[in-house]
C-alpha positions as protocol buffer text, in pm:
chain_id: "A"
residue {
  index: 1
  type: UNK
  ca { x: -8978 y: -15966 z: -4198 }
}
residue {
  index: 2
  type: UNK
  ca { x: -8667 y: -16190 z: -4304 }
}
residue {
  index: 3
  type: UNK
  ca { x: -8444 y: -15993 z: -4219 }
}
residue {
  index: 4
  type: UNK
  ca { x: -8549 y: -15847 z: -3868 }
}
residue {
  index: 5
  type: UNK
  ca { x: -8585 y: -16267 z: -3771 }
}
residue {
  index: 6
  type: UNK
  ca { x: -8208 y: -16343 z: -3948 }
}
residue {
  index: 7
  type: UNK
  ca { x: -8087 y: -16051 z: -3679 }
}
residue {
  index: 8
  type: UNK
  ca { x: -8272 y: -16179 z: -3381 }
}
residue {
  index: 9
  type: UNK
  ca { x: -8082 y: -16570 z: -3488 }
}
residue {
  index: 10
  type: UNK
  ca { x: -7751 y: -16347 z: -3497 }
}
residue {
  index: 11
  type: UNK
  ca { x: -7785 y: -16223 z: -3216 }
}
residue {
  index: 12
  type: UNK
  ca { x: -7850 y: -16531 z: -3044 }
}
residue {
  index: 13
  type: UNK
  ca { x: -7579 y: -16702 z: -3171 }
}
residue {
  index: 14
  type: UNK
  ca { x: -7360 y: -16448 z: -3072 }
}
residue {
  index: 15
  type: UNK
  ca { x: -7461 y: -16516 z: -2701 }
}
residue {
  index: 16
  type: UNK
  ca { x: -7450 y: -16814 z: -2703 }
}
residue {
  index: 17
  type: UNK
  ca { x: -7081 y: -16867 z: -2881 }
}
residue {
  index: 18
  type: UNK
  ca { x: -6894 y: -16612 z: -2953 }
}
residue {
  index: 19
  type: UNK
  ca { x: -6659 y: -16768 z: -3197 }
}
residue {
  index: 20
  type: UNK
  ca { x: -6911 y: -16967 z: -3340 }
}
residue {
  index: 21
  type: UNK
  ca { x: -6889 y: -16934 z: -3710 }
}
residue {
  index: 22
  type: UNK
  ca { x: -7208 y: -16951 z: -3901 }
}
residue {
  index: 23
  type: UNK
  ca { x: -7245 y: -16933 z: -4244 }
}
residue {
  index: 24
  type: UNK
  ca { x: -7604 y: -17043 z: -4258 }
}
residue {
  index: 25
  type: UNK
  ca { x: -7935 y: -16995 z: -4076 }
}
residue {
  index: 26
  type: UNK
  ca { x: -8215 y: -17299 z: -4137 }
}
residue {
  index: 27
  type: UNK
  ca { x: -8583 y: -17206 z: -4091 }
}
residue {
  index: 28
  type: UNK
  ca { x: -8868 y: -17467 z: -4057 }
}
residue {
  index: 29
  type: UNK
  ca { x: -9246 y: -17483 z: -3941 }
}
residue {
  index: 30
  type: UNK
  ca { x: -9390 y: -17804 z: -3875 }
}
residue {
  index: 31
  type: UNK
  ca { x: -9041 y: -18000 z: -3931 }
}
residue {
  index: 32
  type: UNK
  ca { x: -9087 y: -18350 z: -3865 }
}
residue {
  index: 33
  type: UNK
  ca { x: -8734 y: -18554 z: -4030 }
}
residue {
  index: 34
  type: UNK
  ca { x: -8607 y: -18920 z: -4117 }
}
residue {
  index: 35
  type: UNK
  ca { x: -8322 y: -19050 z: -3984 }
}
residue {
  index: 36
  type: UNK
  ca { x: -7967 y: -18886 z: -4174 }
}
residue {
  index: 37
  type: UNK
  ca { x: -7618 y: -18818 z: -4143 }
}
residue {
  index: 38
  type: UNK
  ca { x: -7545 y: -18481 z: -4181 }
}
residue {
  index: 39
  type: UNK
  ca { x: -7232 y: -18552 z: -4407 }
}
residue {
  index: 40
  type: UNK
  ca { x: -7160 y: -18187 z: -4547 }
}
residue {
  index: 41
  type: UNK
  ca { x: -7107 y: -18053 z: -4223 }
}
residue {
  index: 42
  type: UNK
  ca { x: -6779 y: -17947 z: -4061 }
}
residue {
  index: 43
  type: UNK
  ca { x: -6901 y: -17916 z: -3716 }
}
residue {
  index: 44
  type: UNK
  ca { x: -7125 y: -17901 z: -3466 }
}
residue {
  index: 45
  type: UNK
  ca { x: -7450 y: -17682 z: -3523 }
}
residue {
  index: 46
  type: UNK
  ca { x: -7683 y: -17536 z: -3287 }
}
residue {
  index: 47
  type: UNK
  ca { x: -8102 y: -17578 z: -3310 }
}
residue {
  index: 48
  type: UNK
  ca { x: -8385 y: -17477 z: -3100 }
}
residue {
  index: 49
  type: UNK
  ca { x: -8753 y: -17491 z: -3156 }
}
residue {
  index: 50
  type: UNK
  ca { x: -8898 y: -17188 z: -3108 }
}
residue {
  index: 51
  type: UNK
  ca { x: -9322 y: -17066 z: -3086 }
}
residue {
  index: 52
  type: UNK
  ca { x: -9634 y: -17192 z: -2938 }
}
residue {
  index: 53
  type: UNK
  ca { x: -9726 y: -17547 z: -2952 }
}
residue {
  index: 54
  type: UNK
  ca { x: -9847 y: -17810 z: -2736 }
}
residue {
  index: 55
  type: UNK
  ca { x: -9669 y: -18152 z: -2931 }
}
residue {
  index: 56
  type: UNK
  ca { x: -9285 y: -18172 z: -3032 }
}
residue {
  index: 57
  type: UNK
  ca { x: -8981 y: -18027 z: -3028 }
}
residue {
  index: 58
  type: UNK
  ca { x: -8782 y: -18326 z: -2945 }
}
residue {
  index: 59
  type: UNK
  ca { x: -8443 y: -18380 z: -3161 }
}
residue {
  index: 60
  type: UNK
  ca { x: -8340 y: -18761 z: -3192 }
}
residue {
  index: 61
  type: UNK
  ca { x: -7944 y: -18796 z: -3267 }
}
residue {
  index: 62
  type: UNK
  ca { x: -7800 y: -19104 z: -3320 }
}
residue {
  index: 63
  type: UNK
  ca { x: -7529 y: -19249 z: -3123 }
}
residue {
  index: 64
  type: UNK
  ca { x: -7205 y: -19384 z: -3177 }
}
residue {
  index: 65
  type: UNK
  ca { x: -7330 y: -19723 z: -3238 }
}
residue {
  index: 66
  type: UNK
  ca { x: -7722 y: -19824 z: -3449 }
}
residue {
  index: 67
  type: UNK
  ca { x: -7895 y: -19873 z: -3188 }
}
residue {
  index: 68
  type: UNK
  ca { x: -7812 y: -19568 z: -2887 }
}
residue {
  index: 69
  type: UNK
  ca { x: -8042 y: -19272 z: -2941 }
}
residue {
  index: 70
  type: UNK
  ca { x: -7997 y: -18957 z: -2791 }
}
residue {
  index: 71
  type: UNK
  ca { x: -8384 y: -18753 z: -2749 }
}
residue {
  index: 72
  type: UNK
  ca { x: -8252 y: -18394 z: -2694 }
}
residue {
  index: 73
  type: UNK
  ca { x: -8520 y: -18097 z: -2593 }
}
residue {
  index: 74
  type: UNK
  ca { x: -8535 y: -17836 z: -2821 }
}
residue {
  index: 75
  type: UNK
  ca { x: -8842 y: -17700 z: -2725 }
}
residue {
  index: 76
  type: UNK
  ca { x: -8795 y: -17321 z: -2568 }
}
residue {
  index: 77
  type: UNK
  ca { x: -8406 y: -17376 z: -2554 }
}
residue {
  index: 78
  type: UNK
  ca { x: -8102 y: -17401 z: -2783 }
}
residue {
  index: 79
  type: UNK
  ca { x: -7919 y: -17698 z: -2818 }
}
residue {
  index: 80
  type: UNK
  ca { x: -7538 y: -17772 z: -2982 }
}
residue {
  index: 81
  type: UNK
  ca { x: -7518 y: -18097 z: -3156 }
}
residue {
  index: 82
  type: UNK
  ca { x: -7341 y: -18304 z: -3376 }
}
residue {
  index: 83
  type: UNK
  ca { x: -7509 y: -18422 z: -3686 }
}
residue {
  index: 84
  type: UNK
  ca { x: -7230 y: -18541 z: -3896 }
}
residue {
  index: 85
  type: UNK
  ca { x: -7191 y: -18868 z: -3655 }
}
């Protein structure tokens, strides 16, 4: 259940940054976003998309300026990034 999958995202947290501190764990299935700044956050945050499918798990993250955009895998992997930017 819920709580046996909020364990296994501890634990991989916890290997992949130990002084990571995370005070919340975002589920999805079949997340597809719009383009946002992440304005509540207070650092970086990591994501991964995780199961068996054939089509996505590509992040897009905006640059420093409009127009530079940054694809990052997700797929099968775990990724830090910056959304607040």
């Amino acid at each position: 259940g819920y709580s046996d999958l909020l364990a296994l995202l501890e634990d991989l947290l916890a290997w992949a940054d130990t002084s990571y501190g995370c005070n919340r764990i975002g589920v999805t299935k079949d997340f597809q976003g719009s383009p946002h700044i992440d304005s509540s956050d207070v650092s970086f945050q990591y994501v991964a998309s995780l199961g068996d499918f054939d089509v996505g798990g590509q992040l897009c993250v905006e640059g420093q300026r409009p127009d530079e955009v940054y694809v990052v895998e997700t797929r099968g992997r775990l990724a830090r990034i910056d959304g607040r930017f």
